[in-house]
């Protein structure tokens, strides 16, 4: 138990260090973007005095290092600041309204919607991928195995927006089973939210299912050549029992890793899908914030995306260590 806690502590410390480095990269990348919020909000009628007044009021006239540590200090205390787009200015000469909606208030409902979408996609894709992967390994070389391989390669090769529009055409236009726009809100009950979320969830399922299914198949097939598997077969154990009882437990580590990576993608890679379906999630909010140069929102979204990736990778590492004792004693 002590060895596991030490490994988890090291992974956690490395994750925090990675998040700090990512926060520096995020801030530097946003600094490198052309233009700023003051010029964007004032448009073509911007005068140097008005731009300077708004920049001074928002603190944009400070040095990048001072602004970074000011932002980082707020983030550590759970304060992501106030959205620039929610501020109002008196005659375009500063005096911003500081009672505007905070970044956290804006992101919270959007992040909740994205988590709901990701949860629906994960509830469909994970069990389906594992089942298809196990069946492909069980019937290796059969027509079913070849069909699944072609299907997964096709889904991996297709861009998300293309898959989205194909599903909209067939499931919302030709056969109107689902609505083409997923405009959910807080007034809808669970089943109404689920109905409007299923179509984008199906797109995400097709995108991530291929990776998990192929990794499951590959991990199982590699183990089927092991001596202990051969011994189980010689003892007369049924093929599906060989896979479920003997091969699958030893193949969990790589399968868990690929599942964790794809779950992270379901949270952070939904930008295109949310834009296509006008889904009010954090991806849609991120695109709108970039469009209006609303930097506090952009920084917060990027940091949440990075934290989700790091947290799920950390979870995958810990679960791999728990399922495979050899990983507790690296050479």
PDB file of C-alpha atoms in Angstrom:
ATOM      1  CA  UNK A   1       0.000   0.000   0.000  1.00  0.00           C
ATOM      2  CA  UNK A   2       2.864   2.412   0.807  1.00  0.00           C
ATOM      3  CA  UNK A   3       4.455   1.785  -2.597  1.00  0.00           C
ATOM      4  CA  UNK A   4       1.152   2.537  -4.336  1.00  0.00           C
ATOM      5  CA  UNK A   5       0.654   5.755  -2.356  1.00  0.00           C
ATOM      6  CA  UNK A   6       4.213   6.842  -3.213  1.00  0.00           C
ATOM      7  CA  UNK A   7       3.619   6.218  -6.916  1.00  0.00           C
ATOM      8  CA  UNK A   8       0.296   8.065  -6.795  1.00  0.00           C
ATOM      9  CA  UNK A   9       1.976  10.977  -4.990  1.00  0.00           C
ATOM     10  CA  UNK A  10       4.711  11.160  -7.645  1.00  0.00           C
ATOM     11  CA  UNK A  11       2.140  11.036 -10.454  1.00  0.00           C
ATOM     12  CA  UNK A  12       0.090  13.766  -8.755  1.00  0.00           C
ATOM     13  CA  UNK A  13       3.131  16.025  -8.311  1.00  0.00           C
ATOM     14  CA  UNK A  14       4.106  15.471 -11.950  1.00  0.00           C
ATOM     15  CA  UNK A  15       0.537  16.279 -12.991  1.00  0.00           C
ATOM     16  CA  UNK A  16       0.573  19.573 -11.092  1.00  0.00           C
ATOM     17  CA  UNK A  17       3.938  20.481 -12.627  1.00  0.00           C
ATOM     18  CA  UNK A  18       2.574  19.680 -16.087  1.00  0.00           C
ATOM     19  CA  UNK A  19      -0.490  21.828 -15.415  1.00  0.00           C
ATOM     20  CA  UNK A  20       1.745  24.741 -14.383  1.00  0.00           C
ATOM     21  CA  UNK A  21       3.794  24.423 -17.597  1.00  0.00           C
ATOM     22  CA  UNK A  22       0.594  24.210 -19.629  1.00  0.00           C
ATOM     23  CA  UNK A  23      -0.736  27.367 -17.944  1.00  0.00           C
ATOM     24  CA  UNK A  24       2.428  29.236 -19.016  1.00  0.00           C
ATOM     25  CA  UNK A  25       2.044  27.951 -22.585  1.00  0.00           C
ATOM     26  CA  UNK A  26      -1.648  28.931 -22.641  1.00  0.00           C
ATOM     27  CA  UNK A  27      -0.903  32.458 -21.433  1.00  0.00           C
ATOM     28  CA  UNK A  28       1.995  32.896 -23.871  1.00  0.00           C
ATOM     29  CA  UNK A  29      -0.058  31.568 -26.801  1.00  0.00           C
ATOM     30  CA  UNK A  30      -2.930  33.951 -26.040  1.00  0.00           C
ATOM     31  CA  UNK A  31      -0.471  36.835 -25.743  1.00  0.00           C
ATOM     32  CA  UNK A  32       0.797  35.994 -29.221  1.00  0.00           C
ATOM     33  CA  UNK A  33      -2.684  36.330 -30.774  1.00  0.00           C
ATOM     34  CA  UNK A  34      -3.095  39.472 -32.916  1.00  0.00           C
ATOM     35  CA  UNK A  35      -5.371  42.255 -31.641  1.00  0.00           C
ATOM     36  CA  UNK A  36      -7.006  42.519 -28.219  1.00  0.00           C
ATOM     37  CA  UNK A  37     -10.401  42.937 -26.615  1.00  0.00           C
ATOM     38  CA  UNK A  38     -10.315  46.747 -26.561  1.00  0.00           C
ATOM     39  CA  UNK A  39      -9.801  46.957 -30.333  1.00  0.00           C
ATOM     40  CA  UNK A  40     -12.394  44.244 -30.933  1.00  0.00           C
ATOM     41  CA  UNK A  41     -15.133  45.899 -28.868  1.00  0.00           C
ATOM     42  CA  UNK A  42     -14.516  49.375 -30.287  1.00  0.00           C
ATOM     43  CA  UNK A  43     -14.338  48.197 -33.890  1.00  0.00           C
ATOM     44  CA  UNK A  44     -13.314  50.448 -36.754  1.00  0.00           C
ATOM     45  CA  UNK A  45     -14.229  53.589 -34.784  1.00  0.00           C
ATOM     46  CA  UNK A  46     -11.566  52.917 -32.133  1.00  0.00           C
ATOM     47  CA  UNK A  47      -9.412  55.871 -31.186  1.00  0.00           C
ATOM     48  CA  UNK A  48      -6.038  55.485 -29.434  1.00  0.00           C
ATOM     49  CA  UNK A  49      -7.450  57.242 -26.338  1.00  0.00           C
ATOM     50  CA  UNK A  50     -10.468  54.918 -26.057  1.00  0.00           C
ATOM     51  CA  UNK A  51      -8.334  51.802 -26.607  1.00  0.00           C
ATOM     52  CA  UNK A  52      -5.817  52.971 -23.995  1.00  0.00           C
ATOM     53  CA  UNK A  53      -8.603  53.743 -21.476  1.00  0.00           C
ATOM     54  CA  UNK A  54     -10.169  50.281 -21.782  1.00  0.00           C
ATOM     55  CA  UNK A  55      -6.786  48.547 -21.686  1.00  0.00           C
ATOM     56  CA  UNK A  56      -5.889  50.486 -18.522  1.00  0.00           C
ATOM     57  CA  UNK A  57      -9.213  49.681 -16.877  1.00  0.00           C
ATOM     58  CA  UNK A  58      -8.813  45.941 -17.610  1.00  0.00           C
ATOM     59  CA  UNK A  59      -5.173  45.874 -16.551  1.00  0.00           C
ATOM     60  CA  UNK A  60      -4.006  45.039 -20.065  1.00  0.00           C
ATOM     61  CA  UNK A  61      -1.426  47.812 -19.915  1.00  0.00           C
ATOM     62  CA  UNK A  62       0.574  45.868 -17.299  1.00  0.00           C
ATOM     63  CA  UNK A  63       3.490  43.638 -18.251  1.00  0.00           C
ATOM     64  CA  UNK A  64       2.653  40.052 -19.343  1.00  0.00           C
ATOM     65  CA  UNK A  65       4.565  38.621 -16.352  1.00  0.00           C
ATOM     66  CA  UNK A  66       2.557  40.720 -13.869  1.00  0.00           C
ATOM     67  CA  UNK A  67      -0.722  39.786 -15.542  1.00  0.00           C
ATOM     68  CA  UNK A  68       0.234  36.083 -15.620  1.00  0.00           C
ATOM     69  CA  UNK A  69       0.976  35.891 -11.903  1.00  0.00           C
ATOM     70  CA  UNK A  70      -2.127  37.960 -11.112  1.00  0.00           C
ATOM     71  CA  UNK A  71      -4.229  35.514 -13.160  1.00  0.00           C
ATOM     72  CA  UNK A  72      -2.475  32.457 -11.684  1.00  0.00           C
ATOM     73  CA  UNK A  73      -2.994  33.752  -8.141  1.00  0.00           C
ATOM     74  CA  UNK A  74      -6.720  34.121  -8.793  1.00  0.00           C
ATOM     75  CA  UNK A  75      -6.953  30.646 -10.364  1.00  0.00           C
ATOM     76  CA  UNK A  76      -5.299  29.054  -7.325  1.00  0.00           C
ATOM     77  CA  UNK A  77      -8.033  30.648  -5.182  1.00  0.00           C
ATOM     78  CA  UNK A  78     -10.769  29.524  -7.603  1.00  0.00           C
ATOM     79  CA  UNK A  79     -11.231  32.999  -9.098  1.00  0.00           C
ATOM     80  CA  UNK A  80     -10.963  33.054 -12.908  1.00  0.00           C
ATOM     81  CA  UNK A  81     -11.854  36.748 -13.062  1.00  0.00           C
ATOM     82  CA  UNK A  82     -14.656  38.498 -14.920  1.00  0.00           C
ATOM     83  CA  UNK A  83     -15.546  37.952 -18.553  1.00  0.00           C
ATOM     84  CA  UNK A  84     -14.554  40.952 -20.662  1.00  0.00           C
ATOM     85  CA  UNK A  85     -17.645  40.497 -22.832  1.00  0.00           C
ATOM     86  CA  UNK A  86     -19.892  40.910 -19.752  1.00  0.00           C
ATOM     87  CA  UNK A  87     -18.388  44.259 -18.792  1.00  0.00           C
ATOM     88  CA  UNK A  88     -19.981  47.544 -19.792  1.00  0.00           C
ATOM     89  CA  UNK A  89     -17.974  50.687 -20.303  1.00  0.00           C
ATOM     90  CA  UNK A  90     -19.068  54.280 -19.780  1.00  0.00           C
ATOM     91  CA  UNK A  91     -18.697  55.966 -23.144  1.00  0.00           C
ATOM     92  CA  UNK A  92     -15.897  53.609 -24.140  1.00  0.00           C
ATOM     93  CA  UNK A  93     -13.516  55.375 -21.770  1.00  0.00           C
ATOM     94  CA  UNK A  94     -12.985  52.880 -18.997  1.00  0.00           C
ATOM     95  CA  UNK A  95     -15.129  52.628 -15.808  1.00  0.00           C
ATOM     96  CA  UNK A  96     -16.036  48.970 -16.309  1.00  0.00           C
ATOM     97  CA  UNK A  97     -18.962  47.478 -14.406  1.00  0.00           C
ATOM     98  CA  UNK A  98     -17.273  45.081 -11.959  1.00  0.00           C
ATOM     99  CA  UNK A  99     -20.594  43.500 -10.915  1.00  0.00           C
ATOM    100  CA  UNK A 100     -20.754  41.578 -14.197  1.00  0.00           C
ATOM    101  CA  UNK A 101     -21.068  37.787 -14.367  1.00  0.00           C
ATOM    102  CA  UNK A 102     -17.820  36.052 -13.448  1.00  0.00           C
ATOM    103  CA  UNK A 103     -16.016  33.547 -15.649  1.00  0.00           C
ATOM    104  CA  UNK A 104     -16.865  30.737 -13.223  1.00  0.00           C
ATOM    105  CA  UNK A 105     -20.577  31.639 -13.388  1.00  0.00           C
ATOM    106  CA  UNK A 106     -20.474  31.510 -17.165  1.00  0.00           C
ATOM    107  CA  UNK A 107     -18.473  28.299 -17.443  1.00  0.00           C
ATOM    108  CA  UNK A 108     -20.286  26.243 -14.775  1.00  0.00           C
ATOM    109  CA  UNK A 109     -23.564  25.577 -16.688  1.00  0.00           C
ATOM    110  CA  UNK A 110     -21.682  25.087 -19.982  1.00  0.00           C
ATOM    111  CA  UNK A 111     -19.257  22.629 -18.399  1.00  0.00           C
ATOM    112  CA  UNK A 112     -22.184  20.766 -16.856  1.00  0.00           C
ATOM    113  CA  UNK A 113     -23.760  20.424 -20.327  1.00  0.00           C
ATOM    114  CA  UNK A 114     -20.481  19.150 -21.781  1.00  0.00           C
ATOM    115  CA  UNK A 115     -20.107  16.598 -18.967  1.00  0.00           C
ATOM    116  CA  UNK A 116     -23.667  15.412 -19.667  1.00  0.00           C
ATOM    117  CA  UNK A 117     -22.875  14.985 -23.371  1.00  0.00           C
ATOM    118  CA  UNK A 118     -19.599  13.210 -22.601  1.00  0.00           C
ATOM    119  CA  UNK A 119     -21.323  10.928 -20.080  1.00  0.00           C
ATOM    120  CA  UNK A 120     -23.973   9.876 -22.601  1.00  0.00           C
ATOM    121  CA  UNK A 121     -21.293   9.216 -25.235  1.00  0.00           C
ATOM    122  CA  UNK A 122     -19.159   7.263 -22.742  1.00  0.00           C
ATOM    123  CA  UNK A 123     -22.149   5.196 -21.552  1.00  0.00           C
ATOM    124  CA  UNK A 124     -22.704   4.106 -25.164  1.00  0.00           C
ATOM    125  CA  UNK A 125     -19.150   3.857 -26.482  1.00  0.00           C
ATOM    126  CA  UNK A 126     -17.217   2.105 -23.678  1.00  0.00           C
ATOM    127  CA  UNK A 127     -19.337  -1.061 -23.247  1.00  0.00           C
ATOM    128  CA  UNK A 128     -19.997  -1.233 -26.986  1.00  0.00           C
ATOM    129  CA  UNK A 129     -16.283  -0.939 -27.838  1.00  0.00           C
ATOM    130  CA  UNK A 130     -15.241  -3.581 -25.309  1.00  0.00           C
ATOM    131  CA  UNK A 131     -17.906  -6.000 -26.539  1.00  0.00           C
ATOM    132  CA  UNK A 132     -17.031  -5.515 -30.209  1.00  0.00           C
ATOM    133  CA  UNK A 133     -13.307  -5.791 -29.458  1.00  0.00           C
ATOM    134  CA  UNK A 134     -13.727  -9.019 -27.501  1.00  0.00           C
ATOM    135  CA  UNK A 135     -15.909 -10.505 -30.246  1.00  0.00           C
ATOM    136  CA  UNK A 136     -13.361  -9.472 -32.895  1.00  0.00           C
ATOM    137  CA  UNK A 137     -10.612 -11.248 -30.926  1.00  0.00           C
ATOM    138  CA  UNK A 138     -12.832 -14.296 -30.375  1.00  0.00           C
ATOM    139  CA  UNK A 139     -13.684 -14.563 -34.096  1.00  0.00           C
ATOM    140  CA  UNK A 140     -10.296 -13.411 -35.378  1.00  0.00           C
ATOM    141  CA  UNK A 141      -9.953 -13.694 -39.167  1.00  0.00           C
ATOM    142  CA  UNK A 142     -13.695 -14.140 -39.733  1.00  0.00           C
ATOM    143  CA  UNK A 143     -15.975 -11.967 -41.858  1.00  0.00           C
ATOM    144  CA  UNK A 144     -17.155 -10.212 -38.682  1.00  0.00           C
ATOM    145  CA  UNK A 145     -13.544  -9.368 -37.734  1.00  0.00           C
ATOM    146  CA  UNK A 146     -12.788  -7.959 -41.185  1.00  0.00           C
ATOM    147  CA  UNK A 147     -16.048  -5.984 -41.267  1.00  0.00           C
ATOM    148  CA  UNK A 148     -15.361  -4.420 -37.858  1.00  0.00           C
ATOM    149  CA  UNK A 149     -11.814  -3.501 -38.918  1.00  0.00           C
ATOM    150  CA  UNK A 150     -13.060  -1.800 -42.094  1.00  0.00           C
ATOM    151  CA  UNK A 151     -15.814  -0.014 -40.157  1.00  0.00           C
ATOM    152  CA  UNK A 152     -13.458   1.276 -37.463  1.00  0.00           C
ATOM    153  CA  UNK A 153     -10.835   2.395 -39.978  1.00  0.00           C
ATOM    154  CA  UNK A 154     -13.546   4.284 -41.879  1.00  0.00           C
ATOM    155  CA  UNK A 155     -14.822   6.012 -38.738  1.00  0.00           C
ATOM    156  CA  UNK A 156     -11.276   6.972 -37.660  1.00  0.00           C
ATOM    157  CA  UNK A 157     -10.570   8.429 -41.104  1.00  0.00           C
ATOM    158  CA  UNK A 158     -13.747  10.532 -41.271  1.00  0.00           C
ATOM    159  CA  UNK A 159     -13.675  14.087 -39.869  1.00  0.00           C
ATOM    160  CA  UNK A 160     -16.146  14.796 -37.082  1.00  0.00           C
ATOM    161  CA  UNK A 161     -18.036  17.477 -38.990  1.00  0.00           C
ATOM    162  CA  UNK A 162     -18.512  15.070 -41.913  1.00  0.00           C
ATOM    163  CA  UNK A 163     -19.899  12.331 -39.631  1.00  0.00           C
ATOM    164  CA  UNK A 164     -22.106  14.944 -37.935  1.00  0.00           C
ATOM    165  CA  UNK A 165     -23.687  16.148 -41.154  1.00  0.00           C
ATOM    166  CA  UNK A 166     -24.179  12.590 -42.429  1.00  0.00           C
ATOM    167  CA  UNK A 167     -26.045  11.658 -39.228  1.00  0.00           C
ATOM    168  CA  UNK A 168     -28.083  14.877 -39.388  1.00  0.00           C
ATOM    169  CA  UNK A 169     -29.046  14.056 -42.982  1.00  0.00           C
ATOM    170  CA  UNK A 170     -30.203  10.516 -42.224  1.00  0.00           C
ATOM    171  CA  UNK A 171     -31.452  10.723 -38.601  1.00  0.00           C
ATOM    172  CA  UNK A 172     -32.875  14.255 -38.546  1.00  0.00           C
ATOM    173  CA  UNK A 173     -33.918  15.017 -42.142  1.00  0.00           C
ATOM    174  CA  UNK A 174     -34.614  11.799 -44.098  1.00  0.00           C
ATOM    175  CA  UNK A 175     -35.741   9.861 -41.009  1.00  0.00           C
ATOM    176  CA  UNK A 176     -36.615  12.526 -38.386  1.00  0.00           C
ATOM    177  CA  UNK A 177     -35.779  10.486 -35.294  1.00  0.00           C
ATOM    178  CA  UNK A 178     -33.712  13.145 -33.479  1.00  0.00           C
ATOM    179  CA  UNK A 179     -33.714  16.962 -33.610  1.00  0.00           C
ATOM    180  CA  UNK A 180     -30.898  18.399 -35.704  1.00  0.00           C
ATOM    181  CA  UNK A 181     -30.181  21.169 -33.153  1.00  0.00           C
ATOM    182  CA  UNK A 182     -29.318  20.242 -29.571  1.00  0.00           C
ATOM    183  CA  UNK A 183     -30.381  23.465 -27.861  1.00  0.00           C
ATOM    184  CA  UNK A 184     -30.806  22.154 -24.335  1.00  0.00           C
ATOM    185  CA  UNK A 185     -31.539  24.381 -21.341  1.00  0.00           C
ATOM    186  CA  UNK A 186     -32.252  24.138 -17.615  1.00  0.00           C
ATOM    187  CA  UNK A 187     -36.044  23.974 -18.144  1.00  0.00           C
ATOM    188  CA  UNK A 188     -35.884  20.582 -19.882  1.00  0.00           C
ATOM    189  CA  UNK A 189     -36.323  17.380 -17.926  1.00  0.00           C
ATOM    190  CA  UNK A 190     -33.803  14.535 -18.101  1.00  0.00           C
ATOM    191  CA  UNK A 191     -35.437  12.653 -20.982  1.00  0.00           C
ATOM    192  CA  UNK A 192     -35.845  15.795 -23.106  1.00  0.00           C
ATOM    193  CA  UNK A 193     -32.160  16.615 -22.545  1.00  0.00           C
ATOM    194  CA  UNK A 194     -31.257  13.040 -23.404  1.00  0.00           C
ATOM    195  CA  UNK A 195     -33.288  13.105 -26.632  1.00  0.00           C
ATOM    196  CA  UNK A 196     -31.591  16.310 -27.823  1.00  0.00           C
ATOM    197  CA  UNK A 197     -28.157  15.031 -26.790  1.00  0.00           C
ATOM    198  CA  UNK A 198     -28.270  11.601 -28.422  1.00  0.00           C
ATOM    199  CA  UNK A 199     -27.348  12.698 -31.942  1.00  0.00           C
ATOM    200  CA  UNK A 200     -24.104  14.536 -31.000  1.00  0.00           C
ATOM    201  CA  UNK A 201     -23.398  11.696 -28.556  1.00  0.00           C
ATOM    202  CA  UNK A 202     -23.652   9.221 -31.444  1.00  0.00           C
ATOM    203  CA  UNK A 203     -21.104  11.251 -33.412  1.00  0.00           C
ATOM    204  CA  UNK A 204     -18.681  11.193 -30.485  1.00  0.00           C
ATOM    205  CA  UNK A 205     -19.325   7.475 -30.035  1.00  0.00           C
ATOM    206  CA  UNK A 206     -18.328   6.763 -33.636  1.00  0.00           C
ATOM    207  CA  UNK A 207     -15.205   8.907 -33.232  1.00  0.00           C
ATOM    208  CA  UNK A 208     -13.855   7.305 -30.044  1.00  0.00           C
ATOM    209  CA  UNK A 209     -15.240   3.778 -30.384  1.00  0.00           C
ATOM    210  CA  UNK A 210     -12.762   2.766 -33.054  1.00  0.00           C
ATOM    211  CA  UNK A 211      -9.694   3.414 -30.895  1.00  0.00           C
ATOM    212  CA  UNK A 212     -11.034   1.517 -27.896  1.00  0.00           C
ATOM    213  CA  UNK A 213     -12.324  -1.405 -29.950  1.00  0.00           C
ATOM    214  CA  UNK A 214      -9.071  -1.853 -31.867  1.00  0.00           C
ATOM    215  CA  UNK A 215      -6.942  -1.611 -28.717  1.00  0.00           C
ATOM    216  CA  UNK A 216      -9.135  -4.193 -26.971  1.00  0.00           C
ATOM    217  CA  UNK A 217      -8.824  -6.548 -29.899  1.00  0.00           C
ATOM    218  CA  UNK A 218      -5.054  -6.065 -30.222  1.00  0.00           C
ATOM    219  CA  UNK A 219      -4.417  -6.540 -26.479  1.00  0.00           C
ATOM    220  CA  UNK A 220      -6.478  -9.742 -26.365  1.00  0.00           C
ATOM    221  CA  UNK A 221      -4.968 -11.176 -29.570  1.00  0.00           C
ATOM    222  CA  UNK A 222      -1.430 -10.589 -28.229  1.00  0.00           C
ATOM    223  CA  UNK A 223      -2.230 -12.549 -25.091  1.00  0.00           C
ATOM    224  CA  UNK A 224      -3.868 -15.449 -26.924  1.00  0.00           C
ATOM    225  CA  UNK A 225      -0.387 -16.702 -27.935  1.00  0.00           C
ATOM    226  CA  UNK A 226       0.774 -16.914 -24.299  1.00  0.00           C
ATOM    227  CA  UNK A 227       1.627 -20.337 -22.801  1.00  0.00           C
ATOM    228  CA  UNK A 228      -0.956 -20.073 -20.018  1.00  0.00           C
ATOM    229  CA  UNK A 229      -3.673 -19.398 -22.579  1.00  0.00           C
ATOM    230  CA  UNK A 230      -2.523 -22.447 -24.538  1.00  0.00           C
ATOM    231  CA  UNK A 231      -2.666 -24.485 -21.318  1.00  0.00           C
ATOM    232  CA  UNK A 232      -6.234 -23.314 -20.650  1.00  0.00           C
ATOM    233  CA  UNK A 233      -7.249 -24.379 -24.145  1.00  0.00           C
ATOM    234  CA  UNK A 234      -5.629 -27.806 -23.699  1.00  0.00           C
ATOM    235  CA  UNK A 235      -7.660 -28.243 -20.525  1.00  0.00           C
ATOM    236  CA  UNK A 236     -10.821 -27.805 -22.589  1.00  0.00           C
ATOM    237  CA  UNK A 237     -11.829 -24.318 -21.430  1.00  0.00           C
ATOM    238  CA  UNK A 238     -14.327 -22.736 -23.830  1.00  0.00           C
ATOM    239  CA  UNK A 239     -12.956 -19.956 -26.107  1.00  0.00           C
ATOM    240  CA  UNK A 240     -15.112 -17.180 -24.602  1.00  0.00           C
ATOM    241  CA  UNK A 241     -14.125 -18.299 -21.096  1.00  0.00           C
ATOM    242  CA  UNK A 242     -10.452 -18.206 -22.102  1.00  0.00           C
ATOM    243  CA  UNK A 243     -10.847 -14.600 -23.197  1.00  0.00           C
ATOM    244  CA  UNK A 244     -12.984 -13.366 -20.297  1.00  0.00           C
ATOM    245  CA  UNK A 245     -11.284 -15.229 -17.421  1.00  0.00           C
ATOM    246  CA  UNK A 246      -7.657 -15.519 -18.542  1.00  0.00           C
ATOM    247  CA  UNK A 247      -6.851 -12.966 -21.272  1.00  0.00           C
ATOM    248  CA  UNK A 248      -8.992  -9.941 -20.353  1.00  0.00           C
ATOM    249  CA  UNK A 249      -7.702  -9.425 -16.760  1.00  0.00           C
ATOM    250  CA  UNK A 250      -4.097  -9.272 -18.043  1.00  0.00           C
ATOM    251  CA  UNK A 251      -5.012  -6.929 -20.896  1.00  0.00           C
ATOM    252  CA  UNK A 252      -6.725  -4.335 -18.706  1.00  0.00           C
ATOM    253  CA  UNK A 253      -3.753  -1.946 -18.380  1.00  0.00           C
ATOM    254  CA  UNK A 254      -3.535  -0.899 -22.081  1.00  0.00           C
ATOM    255  CA  UNK A 255      -7.321  -0.981 -22.418  1.00  0.00           C
ATOM    256  CA  UNK A 256      -7.770   1.319 -19.399  1.00  0.00           C
ATOM    257  CA  UNK A 257      -5.185   3.723 -20.829  1.00  0.00           C
ATOM    258  CA  UNK A 258      -6.911   4.039 -24.174  1.00  0.00           C
ATOM    259  CA  UNK A 259     -10.328   4.356 -22.514  1.00  0.00           C
ATOM    260  CA  UNK A 260      -9.021   7.180 -20.283  1.00  0.00           C
ATOM    261  CA  UNK A 261      -7.528   9.005 -23.267  1.00  0.00           C
ATOM    262  CA  UNK A 262     -10.797   8.744 -25.162  1.00  0.00           C
ATOM    263  CA  UNK A 263     -12.819   9.892 -22.155  1.00  0.00           C
ATOM    264  CA  UNK A 264     -10.537  12.916 -21.977  1.00  0.00           C
ATOM    265  CA  UNK A 265     -11.227  13.517 -25.651  1.00  0.00           C
ATOM    266  CA  UNK A 266     -14.977  13.380 -24.969  1.00  0.00           C
ATOM    267  CA  UNK A 267     -14.547  16.340 -22.594  1.00  0.00           C
ATOM    268  CA  UNK A 268     -11.954  18.383 -24.483  1.00  0.00           C
ATOM    269  CA  UNK A 269     -12.518  17.448 -28.117  1.00  0.00           C
ATOM    270  CA  UNK A 270     -16.170  18.356 -28.393  1.00  0.00           C
ATOM    271  CA  UNK A 271     -15.611  21.796 -29.923  1.00  0.00           C
ATOM    272  CA  UNK A 272     -16.484  20.820 -33.505  1.00  0.00           C
ATOM    273  CA  UNK A 273     -19.464  18.670 -32.512  1.00  0.00           C
ATOM    274  CA  UNK A 274     -20.892  21.365 -30.221  1.00  0.00           C
ATOM    275  CA  UNK A 275     -20.549  23.997 -32.925  1.00  0.00           C
ATOM    276  CA  UNK A 276     -22.240  21.802 -35.558  1.00  0.00           C
ATOM    277  CA  UNK A 277     -25.186  20.932 -33.278  1.00  0.00           C
ATOM    278  CA  UNK A 278     -25.302  24.389 -31.574  1.00  0.00           C
ATOM    279  CA  UNK A 279     -24.903  22.519 -28.296  1.00  0.00           C
ATOM    280  CA  UNK A 280     -24.449  24.983 -25.378  1.00  0.00           C
ATOM    281  CA  UNK A 281     -21.330  23.371 -23.942  1.00  0.00           C
ATOM    282  CA  UNK A 282     -17.887  24.634 -23.021  1.00  0.00           C
ATOM    283  CA  UNK A 283     -16.608  24.038 -26.579  1.00  0.00           C
ATOM    284  CA  UNK A 284     -19.192  26.424 -28.022  1.00  0.00           C
ATOM    285  CA  UNK A 285     -18.357  28.963 -25.298  1.00  0.00           C
ATOM    286  CA  UNK A 286     -14.651  28.624 -26.131  1.00  0.00           C
ATOM    287  CA  UNK A 287     -15.241  29.374 -29.825  1.00  0.00           C
ATOM    288  CA  UNK A 288     -17.369  32.443 -29.003  1.00  0.00           C
ATOM    289  CA  UNK A 289     -14.721  33.692 -26.554  1.00  0.00           C
ATOM    290  CA  UNK A 290     -11.941  33.374 -29.134  1.00  0.00           C
ATOM    291  CA  UNK A 291     -14.083  35.254 -31.653  1.00  0.00           C
ATOM    292  CA  UNK A 292     -14.528  38.230 -29.280  1.00  0.00           C
ATOM    293  CA  UNK A 293     -11.016  38.060 -27.757  1.00  0.00           C
ATOM    294  CA  UNK A 294     -12.553  37.397 -24.331  1.00  0.00           C
ATOM    295  CA  UNK A 295      -9.253  36.243 -22.829  1.00  0.00           C
ATOM    296  CA  UNK A 296     -10.388  35.278 -19.293  1.00  0.00           C
ATOM    297  CA  UNK A 297     -12.886  32.822 -20.804  1.00  0.00           C
ATOM    298  CA  UNK A 298     -10.305  31.444 -23.274  1.00  0.00           C
ATOM    299  CA  UNK A 299      -7.701  30.967 -20.538  1.00  0.00           C
ATOM    300  CA  UNK A 300     -10.176  29.270 -18.211  1.00  0.00           C
ATOM    301  CA  UNK A 301     -11.444  26.909 -20.951  1.00  0.00           C
ATOM    302  CA  UNK A 302      -7.899  25.933 -21.978  1.00  0.00           C
ATOM    303  CA  UNK A 303      -6.919  25.296 -18.362  1.00  0.00           C
ATOM    304  CA  UNK A 304     -10.015  23.131 -17.806  1.00  0.00           C
ATOM    305  CA  UNK A 305      -9.240  21.138 -20.969  1.00  0.00           C
ATOM    306  CA  UNK A 306      -5.647  20.574 -19.812  1.00  0.00           C
ATOM    307  CA  UNK A 307      -6.719  19.653 -16.275  1.00  0.00           C
ATOM    308  CA  UNK A 308      -9.220  17.114 -17.622  1.00  0.00           C
ATOM    309  CA  UNK A 309      -6.528  15.439 -19.745  1.00  0.00           C
ATOM    310  CA  UNK A 310      -4.044  15.340 -16.874  1.00  0.00           C
ATOM    311  CA  UNK A 311      -6.598  14.088 -14.339  1.00  0.00           C
ATOM    312  CA  UNK A 312      -7.861  11.278 -16.588  1.00  0.00           C
ATOM    313  CA  UNK A 313      -4.295  10.247 -17.500  1.00  0.00           C
ATOM    314  CA  UNK A 314      -3.450  10.164 -13.808  1.00  0.00           C
ATOM    315  CA  UNK A 315      -6.520   8.023 -13.157  1.00  0.00           C
ATOM    316  CA  UNK A 316      -5.488   5.659 -15.971  1.00  0.00           C
ATOM    317  CA  UNK A 317      -1.963   5.381 -14.521  1.00  0.00           C
ATOM    318  CA  UNK A 318      -3.255   4.546 -11.057  1.00  0.00           C
ATOM    319  CA  UNK A 319      -5.762   2.001 -12.335  1.00  0.00           C
ATOM    320  CA  UNK A 320      -3.085   0.372 -14.513  1.00  0.00           C
ATOM    321  CA  UNK A 321      -0.820   0.045 -11.477  1.00  0.00           C
ATOM    322  CA  UNK A 322      -3.643  -1.469  -9.436  1.00  0.00           C
ATOM    323  CA  UNK A 323      -4.518  -4.014 -12.148  1.00  0.00           C
ATOM    324  CA  UNK A 324      -0.916  -4.935 -13.014  1.00  0.00           C
ATOM    325  CA  UNK A 325       1.375  -5.506  -9.972  1.00  0.00           C
ATOM    326  CA  UNK A 326       4.493  -5.577 -12.211  1.00  0.00           C
ATOM    327  CA  UNK A 327       4.090  -1.813 -12.786  1.00  0.00           C
ATOM    328  CA  UNK A 328       4.649  -1.200  -9.059  1.00  0.00           C
ATOM    329  CA  UNK A 329       8.270  -2.310  -9.398  1.00  0.00           C
ATOM    330  CA  UNK A 330       9.692  -0.621 -12.530  1.00  0.00           C
ATOM    331  CA  UNK A 331      13.150  -1.792 -13.638  1.00  0.00           C
TER     332      UNK A 331
END
